[in-house]
Phi, psi and omega in degrees: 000151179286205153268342171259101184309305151341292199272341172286337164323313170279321185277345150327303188294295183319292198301005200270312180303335157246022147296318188290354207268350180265339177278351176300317197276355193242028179070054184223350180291002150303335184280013171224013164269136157234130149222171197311174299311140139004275175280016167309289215250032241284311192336323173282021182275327168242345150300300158323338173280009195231010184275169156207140201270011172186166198276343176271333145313313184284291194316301192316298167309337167281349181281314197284309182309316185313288158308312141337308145314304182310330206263317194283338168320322207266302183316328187242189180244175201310305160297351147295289204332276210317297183302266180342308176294314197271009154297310205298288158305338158282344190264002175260334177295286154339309194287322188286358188261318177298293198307317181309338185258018191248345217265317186171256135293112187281163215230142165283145186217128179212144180139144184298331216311318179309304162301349148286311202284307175294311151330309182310274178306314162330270219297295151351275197286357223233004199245171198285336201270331163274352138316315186286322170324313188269305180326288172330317183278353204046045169322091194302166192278340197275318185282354182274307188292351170266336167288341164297318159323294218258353141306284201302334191278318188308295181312346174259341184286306190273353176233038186234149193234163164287150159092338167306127158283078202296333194281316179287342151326284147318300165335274180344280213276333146002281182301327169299329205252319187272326184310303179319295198283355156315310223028053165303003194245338194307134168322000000 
């Protein structure tokens, strides 16, 4: 292991991608799905966050970690990191499985993103200027978390796609963004 929460995060992520593609081939890429129910298979609550369903999927989510990553690393210690990315990304996996299944045909999920998206928002809410910001407007706390609801829903709105885990986005970066102005990760 590194020194960096970051860089071990990405060699998690590659070795996991490149387990899947041979175990794919022998029926076995489930084990790196979560999907209904849930408590089929609970393992994949956390396989999944380190899965990616295509090398182009794996880049993007390793780019946004990479930024993201770095700067919330200098804040915590090696095991916040860690722990915060892999709460984060199970309750955005979890969340894209439930909601999608009260909605309609509950839907499967793999990928950092949810856990990136959480990287994000931290960094958003956790810094001096938006602190300082909120200080100013004097903002109740129940009214910060609803602008956070309605960041997190705009920013999922304007970077959702067909086939996107939109819920799991959201979540993420929700939980990020309130995580931030908490500073629950700060040292």
């Amino acid at each position: 292991m590194s020194r960096s929460p970051t860089i071990d995060t990405l060699g998690v992520v590659l070795v996991v991608f490149l387990l899947q593609v041979p175990l794919s081939f022998v029926g076995l890429g489930g084990l790196f799905v979560l999907a209904p129910p849930i408590t089929a298979d609970p393992v994949t609550i956390v396989t999944s966050i380190y899965a990616h369903a295509s090398l182009g999927h794996l880049i993007a989510n390793s780019i946004v970690l990479v930024v993201a990553g770095f700067a919330v690393e200098r804040r915590t210690t090696w095991l916040r990191f860690h722990l915060f990315f892999l709460v984060v990304g199970a309750l955005a996996g979890v969340a894209q499985v439930v909601v999608s299944g009260l909605v309609g045909p509950a839907t499967s999920v793999l990928g950092a993103s949810g856990a990136v998206f959480g990287l994000v928002g931290y960094l958003l809410a956790g810094n001096t200027v938006s602190t300082t910001l909120l200080d100013r407007l004097r903002l109740s706390p129940r009214v910060q978390v609803v602008l956070y609801a309605v960041a997190a829903l705009a920013v999922t709105v304007l970077t959702g796609r067909p086939g996107v885990a939109l819920v799991a986005h959201f979540t993420g970066l929700f939980v990020g963004l309130v995580a931030g102005a908490a500073g629950i990760l700060d040292a």
